[in-house]
PDB file of C-alpha atoms in Angstrom:
ATOM      1  CA  MET A 942      11.214   3.427 -20.902  1.00 48.00           C
ATOM      2  CA  ALA A 943      14.836   3.541 -20.746  1.00 46.00           C
ATOM      3  CA  ILE A 944      16.354   5.378 -17.573  1.00 47.00           C
ATOM      4  CA  ASP A 945      19.306   7.304 -17.305  1.00 48.00           C
ATOM      5  CA  ASN A 946      20.533   7.232 -13.775  1.00 48.00           C
ATOM      6  CA  SER A 947      21.998  10.625 -14.032  1.00 45.00           C
ATOM      7  CA  GLU A 948      18.131  12.070 -14.322  1.00 48.00           C
ATOM      8  CA  ILE A 949      16.629   9.658 -11.992  1.00 49.00           C
ATOM      9  CA  PHE A 950      15.892  12.181  -9.674  1.00 63.00           C
ATOM     10  CA  ILE A 951      13.854  14.256 -12.072  1.00 88.00           C
ATOM     11  CA  ARG A 952      10.690  12.801 -11.264  1.00 95.00           C
ATOM     12  CA  LYS A 953       7.104  13.843 -12.764  1.00 96.00           C
ATOM     13  CA  TYR A 954       3.420  12.713 -12.224  1.00 97.00           C
ATOM     14  CA  GLU A 955       0.169  13.753 -13.395  1.00 95.00           C
ATOM     15  CA  LEU A 956      -2.846  13.187 -10.910  1.00 95.00           C
ATOM     16  CA  SER A 957      -6.369  13.373 -12.491  1.00 93.00           C
ATOM     17  CA  ILE A 958      -9.383  13.547 -10.626  1.00 93.00           C
ATOM     18  CA  GLY A 959     -12.910  13.921 -11.882  1.00 88.00           C
ATOM     19  CA  ASP A 960     -16.866  12.836 -11.509  1.00 80.00           C
ATOM     20  CA  ILE A 961     -16.979   9.221 -12.312  1.00 65.00           C
ATOM     21  CA  THR A 962     -20.513  10.021 -13.831  1.00 57.00           C
ATOM     22  CA  ASP A 963     -18.848  11.543 -16.803  1.00 49.00           C
ATOM     23  CA  VAL A 964     -16.908   8.238 -17.099  1.00 46.00           C
ATOM     24  CA  ARG A 965     -19.758   6.016 -17.101  1.00 45.00           C
ATOM     25  CA  GLU A 966     -21.760   8.139 -19.569  1.00 44.00           C
ATOM     26  CA  GLN A 967     -18.884   7.617 -21.932  1.00 44.00           C
ATOM     27  CA  ALA A 968     -19.901   3.506 -21.728  1.00 40.00           C
ATOM     28  CA  ILE A 969     -23.683   4.513 -22.258  1.00 36.00           C
ATOM     29  CA  ASP A 970     -23.080   6.823 -25.287  1.00 38.00           C
ATOM     30  CA  SER A 971     -20.460   4.884 -26.935  1.00 40.00           C
ATOM     31  CA  SER A 972     -20.129   1.108 -28.248  1.00 41.00           C
ATOM     32  CA  SER A 973     -16.713   0.829 -26.216  1.00 43.00           C
ATOM     33  CA  PRO A 974     -16.080   1.118 -22.352  1.00 41.00           C
ATOM     34  CA  PRO A 975     -14.516   4.064 -20.852  1.00 46.00           C
ATOM     35  CA  ASP A 976     -10.911   4.270 -20.670  1.00 47.00           C
ATOM     36  CA  ILE A 977     -10.036   6.009 -17.562  1.00 48.00           C
ATOM     37  CA  THR A 978      -6.651   4.281 -17.849  1.00 45.00           C
ATOM     38  CA  SER A 979      -5.699   7.444 -20.602  1.00 49.00           C
ATOM     39  CA  LYS A 980      -8.000  10.303 -19.608  1.00 53.00           C
ATOM     40  CA  VAL A 981     -10.795  11.246 -16.937  1.00 61.00           C
ATOM     41  CA  LEU A 982     -13.258  13.654 -18.626  1.00 58.00           C
ATOM     42  CA  GLY A 983     -13.821  17.100 -16.774  1.00 66.00           C
ATOM     43  CA  ALA A 984     -10.904  16.530 -14.414  1.00 79.00           C
ATOM     44  CA  ILE A 985      -8.862  18.280 -12.121  1.00 91.00           C
ATOM     45  CA  GLU A 986      -5.269  17.906 -12.858  1.00 93.00           C
ATOM     46  CA  ILE A 987      -2.667  18.030  -9.968  1.00 96.00           C
ATOM     47  CA  THR A 988       1.320  17.944 -11.148  1.00 96.00           C
ATOM     48  CA  SER A 989       3.244  20.443  -8.811  1.00 95.00           C
ATOM     49  CA  LEU A 990       2.260  19.755  -5.176  1.00 97.00           C
ATOM     50  CA  ARG A 991       4.062  17.279  -3.309  1.00 97.00           C
ATOM     51  CA  MET A 992       2.706  13.897  -3.643  1.00 98.00           C
ATOM     52  CA  LYS A 993       3.349  10.716  -2.043  1.00 97.00           C
ATOM     53  CA  ALA A 994       1.620   7.386  -3.118  1.00 97.00           C
ATOM     54  CA  VAL A 995       1.678   3.605  -2.310  1.00 96.00           C
ATOM     55  CA  ILE A 996      -0.075   1.426  -4.974  1.00 94.00           C
ATOM     56  CA  ARG A 997      -0.191  -2.395  -4.400  1.00 91.00           C
ATOM     57  CA  ALA A 998      -1.721  -4.626  -7.375  1.00 87.00           C
ATOM     58  CA  SER A 999      -1.842  -8.498  -6.708  1.00 85.00           C
ATOM     59  CA  LYS A1000      -2.907 -11.401  -8.571  1.00 81.00           C
ATOM     60  CA  GLN A1001      -3.437 -13.165  -5.268  1.00 74.00           C
ATOM     61  CA  ASN A1002      -6.772 -11.281  -4.273  1.00 59.00           C
ATOM     62  CA  GLN A1003      -9.503 -13.291  -5.506  1.00 48.00           C
ATOM     63  CA  GLY A1004     -12.700 -11.522  -6.788  1.00 50.00           C
ATOM     64  CA  GLY A1005     -10.753  -8.713  -8.079  1.00 47.00           C
ATOM     65  CA  LYS A1006     -10.379  -7.182  -4.722  1.00 54.00           C
ATOM     66  CA  ALA A1007      -7.336  -4.918  -4.881  1.00 53.00           C
ATOM     67  CA  PRO A1008      -5.508  -3.531  -2.024  1.00 60.00           C
ATOM     68  CA  PRO A1009      -6.236   0.107  -1.560  1.00 74.00           C
ATOM     69  CA  CYS A1010      -4.160   2.699  -3.229  1.00 92.00           C
ATOM     70  CA  THR A1011      -3.012   5.635  -0.966  1.00 96.00           C
ATOM     71  CA  ILE A1012      -2.330   9.108  -2.312  1.00 97.00           C
ATOM     72  CA  SER A1013      -0.891  12.005  -0.106  1.00 97.00           C
ATOM     73  CA  ILE A1014      -1.320  15.340  -1.313  1.00 98.00           C
ATOM     74  CA  TYR A1015       0.162  18.063   0.426  1.00 98.00           C
ATOM     75  CA  ASN A1016      -0.995  21.664   1.027  1.00 97.00           C
ATOM     76  CA  ALA A1017      -3.662  21.519  -1.642  1.00 97.00           C
ATOM     77  CA  SER A1018      -5.822  24.758  -2.020  1.00 96.00           C
ATOM     78  CA  ILE A1019      -9.443  24.627  -0.804  1.00 94.00           C
ATOM     79  CA  GLU A1020     -10.719  24.754  -4.236  1.00 93.00           C
ATOM     80  CA  THR A1021      -8.626  21.647  -5.196  1.00 94.00           C
ATOM     81  CA  LYS A1022      -9.538  19.695  -2.110  1.00 94.00           C
ATOM     82  CA  GLN A1023     -13.275  20.476  -2.853  1.00 93.00           C
ATOM     83  CA  GLN A1024     -12.938  18.681  -6.302  1.00 91.00           C
ATOM     84  CA  ILE A1025     -11.595  15.468  -4.353  1.00 94.00           C
ATOM     85  CA  ARG A1026     -14.590  13.490  -3.534  1.00 92.00           C
ATOM     86  CA  GLN A1027     -15.753  10.071  -2.653  1.00 91.00           C
ATOM     87  CA  GLY A1028     -16.695   8.171  -5.811  1.00 86.00           C
ATOM     88  CA  PHE A1029     -14.728  10.166  -8.236  1.00 89.00           C
ATOM     89  CA  ALA A1030     -12.412   8.678 -10.606  1.00 87.00           C
ATOM     90  CA  VAL A1031      -8.368   8.946  -9.993  1.00 91.00           C
ATOM     91  CA  LEU A1032      -5.791   8.421 -12.885  1.00 91.00           C
ATOM     92  CA  LEU A1033      -2.338   8.494 -11.668  1.00 94.00           C
ATOM     93  CA  LYS A1034       0.835   8.728 -14.040  1.00 94.00           C
ATOM     94  CA  ALA A1035       4.308   8.916 -13.303  1.00 96.00           C
ATOM     95  CA  GLY A1036       7.734   8.799 -14.530  1.00 95.00           C
ATOM     96  CA  TYR A1037      10.657  11.191 -15.281  1.00 94.00           C
ATOM     97  CA  GLU A1038      11.084  14.527 -16.711  1.00 91.00           C
ATOM     98  CA  THR A1039      12.746  13.286 -19.630  1.00 90.00           C
ATOM     99  CA  ASP A1040       9.733  10.368 -20.582  1.00 90.00           C
ATOM    100  CA  GLU A1041       7.960  11.272 -23.776  1.00 86.00           C
ATOM    101  CA  GLY A1042       4.762  10.074 -22.045  1.00 89.00           C
ATOM    102  CA  LEU A1043       4.054   9.223 -18.470  1.00 93.00           C
ATOM    103  CA  ASP A1044       2.876   5.498 -17.621  1.00 93.00           C
ATOM    104  CA  THR A1045      -0.036   5.015 -15.968  1.00 91.00           C
ATOM    105  CA  VAL A1046       0.482   3.700 -12.497  1.00 93.00           C
ATOM    106  CA  PHE A1047      -3.112   3.576 -10.732  1.00 92.00           C
ATOM    107  CA  ALA A1048      -6.599   3.691 -12.282  1.00 88.00           C
ATOM    108  CA  GLY A1049      -9.777   3.706 -10.172  1.00 87.00           C
ATOM    109  CA  GLN A1050     -11.882   5.315  -7.768  1.00 88.00           C
ATOM    110  CA  ILE A1051     -11.875   7.326  -4.744  1.00 92.00           C
ATOM    111  CA  VAL A1052     -13.275   5.304  -1.504  1.00 91.00           C
ATOM    112  CA  ARG A1053     -12.388   7.750   1.180  1.00 93.00           C
ATOM    113  CA  VAL A1054     -10.764  11.344   1.650  1.00 96.00           C
ATOM    114  CA  ASP A1055      -9.142  12.321   4.951  1.00 95.00           C
ATOM    115  CA  THR A1056      -7.240  15.349   6.090  1.00 95.00           C
ATOM    116  CA  LYS A1057      -4.582  15.303   8.688  1.00 96.00           C
ATOM    117  CA  ARG A1058      -1.595  17.597   9.889  1.00 96.00           C
ATOM    118  CA  VAL A1059       1.756  16.568   9.464  1.00 95.00           C
ATOM    119  CA  GLY A1060       4.218  19.008  11.154  1.00 94.00           C
ATOM    120  CA  PRO A1061       3.462  22.377   9.225  1.00 96.00           C
ATOM    121  CA  ASP A1062       1.995  20.718   6.235  1.00 96.00           C
ATOM    122  CA  LEU A1063      -2.002  19.847   5.907  1.00 97.00           C
ATOM    123  CA  VAL A1064      -2.084  16.785   3.928  1.00 98.00           C
ATOM    124  CA  THR A1065      -5.085  15.313   1.902  1.00 97.00           C
ATOM    125  CA  VAL A1066      -5.075  11.351   2.203  1.00 97.00           C
ATOM    126  CA  ILE A1067      -6.881   9.592  -0.787  1.00 96.00           C
ATOM    127  CA  ILE A1068      -8.060   6.109  -0.212  1.00 95.00           C
ATOM    128  CA  CYS A1069      -8.466   4.554  -3.708  1.00 92.00           C
ATOM    129  CA  SER A1070      -9.763   1.092  -5.290  1.00 89.00           C
ATOM    130  CA  ASP A1071      -9.645   0.062  -8.591  1.00 83.00           C
ATOM    131  CA  THR A1072     -12.698  -2.299  -8.143  1.00 77.00           C
ATOM    132  CA  ALA A1073     -14.664   0.222  -6.040  1.00 76.00           C
ATOM    133  CA  PHE A1074     -17.676   0.790  -8.421  1.00 74.00           C
ATOM    134  CA  ALA A1075     -18.065  -2.936  -9.085  1.00 78.00           C
ATOM    135  CA  GLN A1076     -17.857  -4.148  -5.454  1.00 75.00           C
ATOM    136  CA  ASN A1077     -20.295  -1.257  -4.115  1.00 73.00           C
ATOM    137  CA  ASN A1078     -22.934  -1.019  -7.028  1.00 78.00           C
ATOM    138  CA  LEU A1079     -23.100  -3.952  -9.172  1.00 87.00           C
ATOM    139  CA  ARG A1080     -24.973  -7.160  -7.871  1.00 91.00           C
ATOM    140  CA  VAL A1081     -26.156  -9.822 -10.555  1.00 92.00           C
ATOM    141  CA  VAL A1082     -28.946 -12.419 -10.764  1.00 94.00           C
ATOM    142  CA  GLY A1083     -29.203 -14.505 -13.836  1.00 94.00           C
ATOM    143  CA  THR A1084     -29.642 -18.250 -15.134  1.00 95.00           C
ATOM    144  CA  LEU A1085     -27.999 -20.140 -17.842  1.00 96.00           C
ATOM    145  CA  PRO A1086     -29.728 -23.239 -19.567  1.00 96.00           C
ATOM    146  CA  PRO A1087     -28.790 -26.664 -18.829  1.00 96.00           C
ATOM    147  CA  ASN A1088     -25.468 -27.916 -20.488  1.00 96.00           C
ATOM    148  CA  SER A1089     -23.963 -24.320 -20.116  1.00 96.00           C
ATOM    149  CA  THR A1090     -20.246 -24.212 -19.753  1.00 96.00           C
ATOM    150  CA  SER A1091     -17.866 -22.237 -17.698  1.00 96.00           C
ATOM    151  CA  SER A1092     -16.729 -20.144 -20.185  1.00 96.00           C
ATOM    152  CA  GLN A1093     -20.309 -19.087 -21.184  1.00 96.00           C
ATOM    153  CA  VAL A1094     -21.005 -18.484 -17.507  1.00 96.00           C
ATOM    154  CA  ILE A1095     -17.848 -16.447 -17.220  1.00 96.00           C
ATOM    155  CA  ASN A1096     -18.232 -14.481 -20.631  1.00 95.00           C
ATOM    156  CA  GLN A1097     -21.891 -13.427 -19.568  1.00 96.00           C
ATOM    157  CA  LEU A1098     -20.684 -11.912 -16.046  1.00 95.00           C
ATOM    158  CA  LEU A1099     -18.064 -10.117 -18.156  1.00 94.00           C
ATOM    159  CA  GLY A1100     -20.506  -8.866 -20.455  1.00 93.00           C
ATOM    160  CA  LYS A1101     -22.605  -7.231 -17.440  1.00 92.00           C
ATOM    161  CA  LEU A1102     -19.252  -5.734 -16.168  1.00 90.00           C
ATOM    162  CA  ARG A1103     -18.716  -4.366 -19.932  1.00 87.00           C
ATOM    163  CA  GLY A1104     -22.470  -3.154 -19.892  1.00 85.00           C
ATOM    164  CA  ALA A1105     -21.599  -1.062 -16.505  1.00 81.00           C
ATOM    165  CA  GLY A1106     -18.517   0.641 -18.314  1.00 76.00           C
ATOM    166  CA  ILE A1107     -16.138  -1.213 -16.522  1.00 82.00           C
ATOM    167  CA  PRO A1108     -13.095  -2.260 -18.640  1.00 83.00           C
ATOM    168  CA  VAL A1109     -12.531  -5.852 -19.320  1.00 89.00           C
ATOM    169  CA  ALA A1110      -9.780  -8.107 -20.747  1.00 87.00           C
ATOM    170  CA  SER A1111     -11.174 -10.743 -23.400  1.00 87.00           C
ATOM    171  CA  LEU A1112     -11.064 -14.473 -22.081  1.00 89.00           C
ATOM    172  CA  ASP A1113      -8.425 -16.112 -23.930  1.00 86.00           C
ATOM    173  CA  LEU A1114      -9.798 -19.494 -25.417  1.00 87.00           C
ATOM    174  CA  THR A1115      -6.840 -20.676 -27.141  1.00 85.00           C
ATOM    175  CA  THR A1116      -4.571 -21.910 -24.537  1.00 85.00           C
ATOM    176  CA  LYS A1117      -4.443 -25.471 -23.117  1.00 88.00           C
ATOM    177  CA  ALA A1118      -5.567 -24.217 -20.037  1.00 89.00           C
ATOM    178  CA  SER A1119      -8.860 -23.021 -21.693  1.00 92.00           C
ATOM    179  CA  GLU A1120      -9.943 -26.536 -22.243  1.00 94.00           C
ATOM    180  CA  ARG A1121     -10.954 -26.330 -18.417  1.00 95.00           C
ATOM    181  CA  LEU A1122     -13.484 -24.013 -19.489  1.00 96.00           C
ATOM    182  CA  ASN A1123     -15.599 -26.509 -21.175  1.00 95.00           C
ATOM    183  CA  LYS A1124     -16.675 -27.887 -17.662  1.00 96.00           C
ATOM    184  CA  THR A1125     -20.637 -28.309 -18.161  1.00 96.00           C
ATOM    185  CA  TYR A1126     -23.353 -27.486 -15.964  1.00 96.00           C
ATOM    186  CA  ASP A1127     -25.830 -30.161 -16.576  1.00 96.00           C
ATOM    187  CA  ASP A1128     -28.499 -28.707 -14.539  1.00 95.00           C
ATOM    188  CA  GLY A1129     -27.735 -24.992 -15.673  1.00 95.00           C
ATOM    189  CA  TYR A1130     -25.878 -22.339 -13.511  1.00 96.00           C
ATOM    190  CA  ASN A1131     -27.506 -19.621 -11.126  1.00 96.00           C
ATOM    191  CA  TYR A1132     -25.908 -16.742  -9.921  1.00 95.00           C
ATOM    192  CA  ASP A1133     -27.328 -13.986  -7.377  1.00 95.00           C
ATOM    193  CA  GLY A1134     -24.764 -11.629  -5.662  1.00 92.00           C
ATOM    194  CA  PRO A1135     -21.876  -9.021  -6.351  1.00 92.00           C
ATOM    195  CA  ILE A1136     -20.658  -9.604  -9.642  1.00 92.00           C
ATOM    196  CA  LEU A1137     -17.039  -9.797  -8.685  1.00 91.00           C
ATOM    197  CA  THR A1138     -17.568 -12.352  -6.194  1.00 91.00           C
ATOM    198  CA  LYS A1139     -19.774 -14.373  -8.567  1.00 94.00           C
ATOM    199  CA  LEU A1140     -16.929 -14.095 -11.174  1.00 95.00           C
ATOM    200  CA  ALA A1141     -14.283 -15.335  -8.968  1.00 93.00           C
ATOM    201  CA  GLU A1142     -16.391 -18.272  -7.603  1.00 94.00           C
ATOM    202  CA  VAL A1143     -17.099 -19.694 -11.165  1.00 96.00           C
ATOM    203  CA  ALA A1144     -13.349 -19.101 -12.362  1.00 95.00           C
ATOM    204  CA  LYS A1145     -11.998 -21.009  -9.248  1.00 94.00           C
ATOM    205  CA  GLU A1146     -14.049 -24.073  -9.825  1.00 96.00           C
ATOM    206  CA  VAL A1147     -11.927 -24.089 -13.130  1.00 96.00           C
ATOM    207  CA  ARG A1148      -8.787 -23.058 -11.658  1.00 94.00           C
ATOM    208  CA  TYR A1149      -8.720 -19.822 -13.159  1.00 94.00           C
ATOM    209  CA  ARG A1150      -8.552 -16.442 -11.093  1.00 91.00           C
ATOM    210  CA  VAL A1151      -9.845 -13.116 -11.141  1.00 90.00           C
ATOM    211  CA  TYR A1152      -7.776  -9.962 -10.800  1.00 86.00           C
ATOM    212  CA  THR A1153      -7.833  -6.138 -11.789  1.00 85.00           C
ATOM    213  CA  SER A1154      -4.959  -4.095 -13.391  1.00 84.00           C
ATOM    214  CA  LEU A1155      -5.127  -0.361 -13.941  1.00 82.00           C
ATOM    215  CA  GLY A1156      -9.025  -0.637 -13.648  1.00 81.00           C
ATOM    216  CA  VAL A1157      -9.457  -3.638 -16.154  1.00 85.00           C
ATOM    217  CA  VAL A1158     -10.643  -7.004 -14.881  1.00 89.00           C
ATOM    218  CA  HIS A1159      -8.738 -10.049 -16.027  1.00 89.00           C
ATOM    219  CA  VAL A1160      -9.612 -13.644 -15.864  1.00 92.00           C
ATOM    220  CA  GLU A1161      -6.989 -16.275 -16.298  1.00 90.00           C
ATOM    221  CA  PRO A1162      -5.336 -19.592 -15.657  1.00 92.00           C
ATOM    222  CA  ILE A1163      -3.959 -19.702 -12.150  1.00 87.00           C
ATOM    223  CA  GLU A1164      -0.697 -21.218 -13.457  1.00 82.00           C
ATOM    224  CA  HIS A1165       0.236 -18.606 -15.972  1.00 69.00           C
ATOM    225  CA  PRO A1166      -1.707 -16.541 -18.725  1.00 59.00           C
ATOM    226  CA  ALA A1167      -0.483 -16.384 -22.403  1.00 56.00           C
ATOM    227  CA  GLN A1168       2.597 -15.248 -23.018  1.00 56.00           C
ATOM    228  CA  ALA A1169       2.671 -11.009 -23.035  1.00 63.00           C
ATOM    229  CA  VAL A1170       4.873  -8.241 -23.608  1.00 70.00           C
ATOM    230  CA  ALA A1171       8.208  -8.695 -21.758  1.00 72.00           C
ATOM    231  CA  PHE A1172      10.080  -5.745 -20.730  1.00 77.00           C
ATOM    232  CA  ILE A1173      13.851  -5.951 -19.628  1.00 76.00           C
ATOM    233  CA  VAL A1174      15.072  -5.157 -16.293  1.00 78.00           C
ATOM    234  CA  ARG A1175      18.904  -4.014 -16.438  1.00 74.00           C
ATOM    235  CA  PRO A1176      21.223  -4.465 -13.505  1.00 73.00           C
ATOM    236  CA  GLU A1177      21.860  -0.695 -13.418  1.00 74.00           C
ATOM    237  CA  ASN A1178      18.214  -0.265 -12.508  1.00 77.00           C
ATOM    238  CA  ILE A1179      18.150  -2.793  -9.637  1.00 79.00           C
ATOM    239  CA  LYS A1180      18.027  -1.343  -6.272  1.00 80.00           C
ATOM    240  CA  GLY A1181      19.663  -3.550  -3.745  1.00 70.00           C
ATOM    241  CA  GLN A1182      19.448  -7.327  -3.605  1.00 67.00           C
ATOM    242  CA  ILE A1183      16.978  -9.671  -5.426  1.00 69.00           C
ATOM    243  CA  GLN A1184      15.293 -11.302  -2.793  1.00 67.00           C
ATOM    244  CA  PRO A1185      13.856 -15.243  -3.304  1.00 66.00           C
ATOM    245  CA  ARG A1186      10.460 -16.040  -3.326  1.00 64.00           C
ATOM    246  CA  VAL A1187       8.594 -19.389  -2.886  1.00 61.00           C
ATOM    247  CA  ASP A1188       5.097 -19.765  -4.356  1.00 57.00           C
ATOM    248  CA  THR A1189       2.709 -22.792  -3.210  1.00 53.00           C
ATOM    249  CA  THR A1190      -0.292 -21.314  -4.621  1.00 50.00           C
ATOM    250  CA  GLY A1191      -1.831 -24.369  -6.417  1.00 47.00           C
ATOM    251  CA  THR A1192       0.266 -27.032  -5.336  1.00 45.00           C
ATOM    252  CA  SER A1193      -0.904 -30.082  -3.430  1.00 47.00           C
ATOM    253  CA  ASP A1194       0.801 -33.297  -2.253  1.00 51.00           C
ATOM    254  CA  ALA A1195       0.808 -34.629  -5.969  1.00 48.00           C
ATOM    255  CA  ASP A1196       2.949 -31.731  -6.984  1.00 49.00           C
ATOM    256  CA  LYS A1197       6.552 -32.180  -7.139  1.00 49.00           C
ATOM    257  CA  GLU A1198       7.806 -28.809  -6.063  1.00 53.00           C
ATOM    258  CA  PRO A1199       6.347 -25.369  -5.195  1.00 52.00           C
ATOM    259  CA  LYS A1200       7.524 -22.556  -7.555  1.00 54.00           C
ATOM    260  CA  VAL A1201      10.324 -20.568  -6.806  1.00 60.00           C
ATOM    261  CA  GLY A1202      10.378 -17.135  -7.637  1.00 66.00           C
ATOM    262  CA  ILE A1203      12.107 -13.778  -6.902  1.00 78.00           C
ATOM    263  CA  SER A1204      11.393 -10.176  -5.639  1.00 83.00           C
ATOM    264  CA  ILE A1205      13.391  -6.974  -7.075  1.00 88.00           C
ATOM    265  CA  THR A1206      13.189  -3.599  -6.427  1.00 90.00           C
ATOM    266  CA  THR A1207      13.606  -0.940  -9.473  1.00 89.00           C
ATOM    267  CA  PHE A1208      13.408   2.430 -10.106  1.00 91.00           C
ATOM    268  CA  LEU A1209      10.005   3.577 -10.471  1.00 94.00           C
ATOM    269  CA  ASP A1210       8.974   1.974 -13.888  1.00 92.00           C
ATOM    270  CA  GLY A1211       5.188   1.946 -14.744  1.00 92.00           C
ATOM    271  CA  ARG A1212       5.527  -0.278 -17.749  1.00 89.00           C
ATOM    272  CA  PHE A1213       5.548  -3.172 -15.404  1.00 89.00           C
ATOM    273  CA  THR A1214       1.974  -4.484 -14.747  1.00 87.00           C
ATOM    274  CA  LEU A1215       0.009  -7.627 -13.820  1.00 86.00           C
ATOM    275  CA  THR A1216      -0.234  -8.305 -17.314  1.00 83.00           C
ATOM    276  CA  THR A1217       3.494  -8.108 -18.698  1.00 85.00           C
ATOM    277  CA  PHE A1218       6.529 -10.218 -18.275  1.00 84.00           C
ATOM    278  CA  VAL A1219       9.818  -9.241 -16.701  1.00 84.00           C
ATOM    279  CA  GLU A1220      12.730 -10.322 -18.531  1.00 82.00           C
ATOM    280  CA  ILE A1221      16.304 -10.275 -17.026  1.00 77.00           C
ATOM    281  CA  THR A1222      18.579 -11.280 -19.782  1.00 68.00           C
ATOM    282  CA  GLU A1223      21.846 -10.507 -17.910  1.00 62.00           C
ATOM    283  CA  ARG A1224      22.521 -12.978 -15.073  1.00 60.00           C
ATOM    284  CA  VAL A1225      22.107 -10.497 -12.179  1.00 57.00           C
ATOM    285  CA  PHE A1226      22.807 -12.016  -8.513  1.00 55.00           C
ATOM    286  CA  ASN A1227      22.671 -15.518  -9.849  1.00 65.00           C
ATOM    287  CA  HIS A1228      19.198 -14.754 -11.703  1.00 66.00           C
ATOM    288  CA  SER A1229      18.277 -14.924 -15.357  1.00 72.00           C
ATOM    289  CA  GLY A1230      15.039 -15.306 -17.243  1.00 76.00           C
ATOM    290  CA  THR A1231      11.410 -14.329 -17.982  1.00 79.00           C
ATOM    291  CA  TYR A1232       9.079 -14.203 -15.191  1.00 79.00           C
ATOM    292  CA  GLN A1233       5.478 -13.534 -14.368  1.00 80.00           C
ATOM    293  CA  PRO A1234       4.577 -10.703 -11.975  1.00 86.00           C
ATOM    294  CA  MET A1235       2.573 -12.115  -9.130  1.00 86.00           C
ATOM    295  CA  ALA A1236       2.452  -8.665  -7.512  1.00 89.00           C
ATOM    296  CA  ILE A1237       3.655  -5.036  -8.245  1.00 92.00           C
ATOM    297  CA  THR A1238       3.958  -2.112  -5.480  1.00 94.00           C
ATOM    298  CA  HIS A1239       4.943   1.449  -6.585  1.00 96.00           C
ATOM    299  CA  ARG A1240       5.943   3.579  -3.997  1.00 97.00           C
ATOM    300  CA  LEU A1241       6.339   7.405  -4.922  1.00 97.00           C
ATOM    301  CA  ASP A1242       7.320  10.506  -2.939  1.00 97.00           C
ATOM    302  CA  THR A1243       8.028  13.740  -5.083  1.00 95.00           C
ATOM    303  CA  GLU A1244      10.624  14.971  -2.135  1.00 93.00           C
ATOM    304  CA  GLY A1245      11.839  12.000  -0.491  1.00 90.00           C
ATOM    305  CA  ALA A1246      13.653   8.621  -0.966  1.00 88.00           C
ATOM    306  CA  GLU A1247      11.221   6.585  -2.572  1.00 93.00           C
ATOM    307  CA  TRP A1248      10.381   6.557  -6.349  1.00 95.00           C
ATOM    308  CA  ASP A1249      10.282   2.862  -6.809  1.00 95.00           C
ATOM    309  CA  THR A1250       8.671  -0.216  -8.169  1.00 94.00           C
ATOM    310  CA  GLU A1251       8.828  -3.662  -6.299  1.00 93.00           C
ATOM    311  CA  ILE A1252       8.046  -6.636  -8.488  1.00 90.00           C
ATOM    312  CA  THR A1253       7.338 -10.317  -7.124  1.00 88.00           C
ATOM    313  CA  LEU A1254       7.858 -12.729  -9.692  1.00 81.00           C
TER     314      LEU A1254
END
């Protein structure tokens, strides 16, 4: 999505909210899991009311427990508010009037709905989570036979998520790090508890992590995933200064140095997710190269100053 600064303030969004039951039925009636990242069946569509949102995603949250997404809708009608309910599916796309198609910046479920008055406005505050269904509803009990491997355990748990209609990324077994997935459990492996917690536990044993991105559960090595699509950040789209970041995750006394990264803020760009790479091709504020996002925050306000994406690399 190339952004022309002359059109940067022509903001556009599409907020879809619908019964999660309709989404789950897609998984039951189809061989593929529901794709709530593109469409929510039977949803109400909100596109013209004032909307504010803060959406955070991070790879540091073990167990796929994502920080909440908060969406605020100003002066919604009674009919609209009646369709915004706890447990409903939420899909938020945002970008600019000139975009051919808006990028998805959040896909998940409503955890709580509050109403408050802000001056003359009545604001509907929607608290969401992209792992709410799995956290609240999916507990698993299972046993794998002796000499089962970590990859077999992880794939079995991912299969249970798929069976519940939760989108899951395939486990990559082609990288060097995937050799760690050959860890064998001589006496077999038993699990009993919340599925994302159990998945995070077995992943941690082989230095993998579990996180969610746009409603999809991912399991990947803690050091880095396989090379993914890289999007370019251009100097004219960077707001303010690039900030340094020191990451000590996964380091130990035997490690030479902690990893050093950066944090940048751009005009809103939904292409950047936890599964893409960020490429700075021109030397900007003494930084250039290809980076892996560790956290992404979108801040939106259709009538305020913020329409930004902050990327921690």
